[in-house]
Structure formats: C-alpha cells, structure tokens
Amino acid sequence: MANASVQAHAPLGAISIYRVADAIVSMVRPVKDWNDARLTRRELSSLTDAQLDDIGLTREEIAQI
C-alpha cells in the first residue's frame, strides 16, 4: 500500500483574518473582565452588612474585587 501524503492549506487570508480576530478578542477581554467586576461590586454594595456577613465579606473587601 502506498502512503498518501495530504497537505491541507488554509484558504488565502485565513491566517490573517484569524490573527486580526484574535487581536480583537485580546483587546475586548480585559474590558469585559473589568465590567464583570464592576457589576459584581455594584451588586455586593447593595447588600446589607448582615447579608455580606452571611457570605463572608466585609464592605472593605468589596473594593478589592
């Protein structure tokens, strides 16, 4: 039996498009993470001290999130 060698090539420009998309995702991810933390801090800030105590947090710790 003969070994068939198959070489797959990416379509023209596919690698460039991938790199651009990856760069965009790399720029958007920190903004998304910052916004998620901001929303979490806002929700935690709306809790009472007793509710925060129930989940093991203090008001001072909210700012560190």
Short mmCIF file of N, CA and C in Angstrom, two decimals:
data_model
loop_
_atom_site.label_atom_id
_atom_site.label_comp_id
_atom_site.label_asym_id
_atom_site.label_seq_id
_atom_site.Cartn_x
_atom_site.Cartn_y
_atom_site.Cartn_z
N MET A 1 0.82 -1.17 0.00
CA MET A 1 0.00 0.00 0.00
C MET A 1 0.87 1.24 0.00
N ALA A 2 0.46 2.19 -0.75
CA ALA A 2 1.22 3.44 -0.82
C ALA A 2 0.69 4.43 0.21
N ASN A 3 1.61 5.15 0.79
CA ASN A 3 1.21 6.18 1.75
C ASN A 3 0.82 7.44 0.99
N ALA A 4 -0.36 7.91 1.25
CA ALA A 4 -0.82 9.14 0.61
C ALA A 4 -0.51 10.30 1.54
N SER A 5 0.17 11.28 1.02
CA SER A 5 0.50 12.46 1.81
C SER A 5 -0.47 13.57 1.44
N VAL A 6 -1.18 14.02 2.45
CA VAL A 6 -2.16 15.07 2.21
C VAL A 6 -1.70 16.31 2.96
N GLN A 7 -1.62 17.39 2.25
CA GLN A 7 -1.27 18.66 2.88
C GLN A 7 -2.47 19.58 2.78
N ALA A 8 -2.95 19.98 3.92
CA ALA A 8 -4.09 20.88 3.93
C ALA A 8 -3.57 22.31 4.04
N HIS A 9 -4.08 23.17 3.21
CA HIS A 9 -3.69 24.57 3.22
C HIS A 9 -4.88 25.42 3.64
N ALA A 10 -4.59 26.42 4.43
CA ALA A 10 -5.64 27.36 4.82
C ALA A 10 -5.98 28.22 3.61
N PRO A 11 -7.23 28.59 3.47
CA PRO A 11 -7.61 29.48 2.37
C PRO A 11 -6.83 30.78 2.45
N LEU A 12 -6.67 31.41 1.31
CA LEU A 12 -5.90 32.65 1.22
C LEU A 12 -6.48 33.69 2.19
N GLY A 13 -5.64 34.21 3.07
CA GLY A 13 -6.05 35.24 4.01
C GLY A 13 -6.64 34.73 5.31
N ALA A 14 -6.85 33.44 5.43
CA ALA A 14 -7.49 32.90 6.63
C ALA A 14 -6.63 33.13 7.87
N ILE A 15 -5.33 32.99 7.72
CA ILE A 15 -4.44 33.19 8.87
C ILE A 15 -4.46 34.66 9.29
N SER A 16 -4.47 35.56 8.33
CA SER A 16 -4.52 36.99 8.65
C SER A 16 -5.83 37.34 9.36
N ILE A 17 -6.92 36.79 8.87
CA ILE A 17 -8.22 37.04 9.50
C ILE A 17 -8.23 36.49 10.92
N TYR A 18 -7.67 35.31 11.10
CA TYR A 18 -7.59 34.72 12.44
C TYR A 18 -6.78 35.62 13.37
N ARG A 19 -5.65 36.13 12.90
CA ARG A 19 -4.81 36.98 13.74
C ARG A 19 -5.51 38.28 14.11
N VAL A 20 -6.24 38.86 13.18
CA VAL A 20 -6.99 40.09 13.46
C VAL A 20 -8.08 39.79 14.48
N ALA A 21 -8.80 38.70 14.29
CA ALA A 21 -9.87 38.34 15.23
C ALA A 21 -9.29 38.06 16.61
N ASP A 22 -8.17 37.39 16.67
CA ASP A 22 -7.52 37.10 17.95
C ASP A 22 -7.07 38.39 18.64
N ALA A 23 -6.57 39.34 17.87
CA ALA A 23 -6.16 40.63 18.44
C ALA A 23 -7.36 41.38 19.00
N ILE A 24 -8.48 41.33 18.31
CA ILE A 24 -9.70 42.00 18.79
C ILE A 24 -10.18 41.36 20.09
N VAL A 25 -10.19 40.04 20.13
CA VAL A 25 -10.60 39.33 21.35
C VAL A 25 -9.66 39.68 22.50
N SER A 26 -8.37 39.78 22.21
CA SER A 26 -7.40 40.13 23.25
C SER A 26 -7.62 41.53 23.79
N MET A 27 -8.14 42.43 22.97
CA MET A 27 -8.41 43.79 23.43
C MET A 27 -9.74 43.88 24.17
N VAL A 28 -10.71 43.07 23.78
CA VAL A 28 -12.04 43.14 24.38
C VAL A 28 -12.08 42.41 25.73
N ARG A 29 -11.33 41.36 25.88
CA ARG A 29 -11.37 40.55 27.11
C ARG A 29 -11.11 41.36 28.38
N PRO A 30 -10.08 42.21 28.43
CA PRO A 30 -9.87 42.99 29.67
C PRO A 30 -11.04 43.94 29.97
N VAL A 31 -11.65 44.50 28.95
CA VAL A 31 -12.80 45.38 29.16
C VAL A 31 -13.97 44.59 29.72
N LYS A 32 -14.19 43.40 29.17
CA LYS A 32 -15.27 42.54 29.67
C LYS A 32 -15.02 42.13 31.12
N ASP A 33 -13.78 41.77 31.44
CA ASP A 33 -13.44 41.38 32.81
C ASP A 33 -13.64 42.55 33.77
N TRP A 34 -13.22 43.77 33.35
CA TRP A 34 -13.40 44.95 34.18
C TRP A 34 -14.89 45.20 34.43
N ASN A 35 -15.69 45.09 33.38
CA ASN A 35 -17.13 45.34 33.52
C ASN A 35 -17.79 44.29 34.42
N ASP A 36 -17.40 43.05 34.29
CA ASP A 36 -17.95 42.00 35.16
C ASP A 36 -17.64 42.29 36.63
N ALA A 37 -16.40 42.72 36.91
CA ALA A 37 -16.02 43.05 38.28
C ALA A 37 -16.80 44.28 38.77
N ARG A 38 -17.00 45.26 37.89
CA ARG A 38 -17.76 46.46 38.25
C ARG A 38 -19.20 46.10 38.63
N LEU A 39 -19.82 45.23 37.83
CA LEU A 39 -21.19 44.81 38.13
C LEU A 39 -21.26 44.02 39.43
N THR A 40 -20.26 43.19 39.67
CA THR A 40 -20.22 42.42 40.91
C THR A 40 -20.09 43.34 42.11
N ARG A 41 -19.19 44.33 42.01
CA ARG A 41 -19.03 45.29 43.11
C ARG A 41 -20.32 46.06 43.36
N ARG A 42 -21.01 46.45 42.29
CA ARG A 42 -22.26 47.20 42.43
C ARG A 42 -23.31 46.36 43.15
N GLU A 43 -23.44 45.10 42.75
CA GLU A 43 -24.43 44.22 43.39
C GLU A 43 -24.08 43.97 44.86
N LEU A 44 -22.80 43.72 45.13
CA LEU A 44 -22.40 43.48 46.51
C LEU A 44 -22.60 44.72 47.37
N SER A 45 -22.38 45.89 46.79
CA SER A 45 -22.56 47.13 47.54
C SER A 45 -24.00 47.36 47.94
N SER A 46 -24.92 46.76 47.20
CA SER A 46 -26.34 46.95 47.51
C SER A 46 -26.82 46.03 48.64
N LEU A 47 -25.99 45.08 49.05
CA LEU A 47 -26.37 44.17 50.12
C LEU A 47 -26.20 44.84 51.48
N THR A 48 -26.96 44.36 52.45
CA THR A 48 -26.81 44.86 53.82
C THR A 48 -25.56 44.23 54.44
N ASP A 49 -25.13 44.82 55.56
CA ASP A 49 -23.96 44.27 56.26
C ASP A 49 -24.22 42.83 56.72
N ALA A 50 -25.45 42.55 57.12
CA ALA A 50 -25.80 41.19 57.57
C ALA A 50 -25.70 40.20 56.40
N GLN A 51 -26.16 40.62 55.22
CA GLN A 51 -26.08 39.75 54.05
C GLN A 51 -24.62 39.52 53.65
N LEU A 52 -23.83 40.58 53.71
CA LEU A 52 -22.41 40.42 53.40
C LEU A 52 -21.74 39.47 54.39
N ASP A 53 -22.11 39.60 55.66
CA ASP A 53 -21.56 38.71 56.69
C ASP A 53 -21.93 37.26 56.41
N ASP A 54 -23.14 37.04 55.91
CA ASP A 54 -23.58 35.68 55.57
C ASP A 54 -22.70 35.04 54.50
N ILE A 55 -22.21 35.83 53.58
CA ILE A 55 -21.36 35.27 52.51
C ILE A 55 -19.87 35.46 52.81
N GLY A 56 -19.58 35.99 54.00
CA GLY A 56 -18.19 36.07 54.44
C GLY A 56 -17.41 37.24 53.87
N LEU A 57 -18.09 38.35 53.58
CA LEU A 57 -17.42 39.53 53.05
C LEU A 57 -17.67 40.74 53.94
N THR A 58 -16.78 41.69 53.86
CA THR A 58 -16.98 42.98 54.52
C THR A 58 -17.04 44.05 53.44
N ARG A 59 -17.51 45.22 53.80
CA ARG A 59 -17.59 46.33 52.84
C ARG A 59 -16.22 46.67 52.28
N GLU A 60 -15.20 46.58 53.12
CA GLU A 60 -13.85 46.90 52.67
C GLU A 60 -13.35 45.92 51.59
N GLU A 61 -13.78 44.68 51.68
CA GLU A 61 -13.33 43.66 50.72
C GLU A 61 -13.98 43.83 49.35
N ILE A 62 -15.12 44.51 49.29
CA ILE A 62 -15.80 44.69 48.01
C ILE A 62 -14.92 45.45 47.03
N ALA A 63 -14.21 46.45 47.51
CA ALA A 63 -13.36 47.26 46.63
C ALA A 63 -12.21 46.46 46.03
N GLN A 64 -11.85 45.35 46.63
CA GLN A 64 -10.74 44.52 46.15
C GLN A 64 -11.15 43.56 45.04
N ILE A 65 -12.45 43.50 44.78
CA ILE A 65 -12.95 42.56 43.78
C ILE A 65 -12.79 43.15 42.39
#
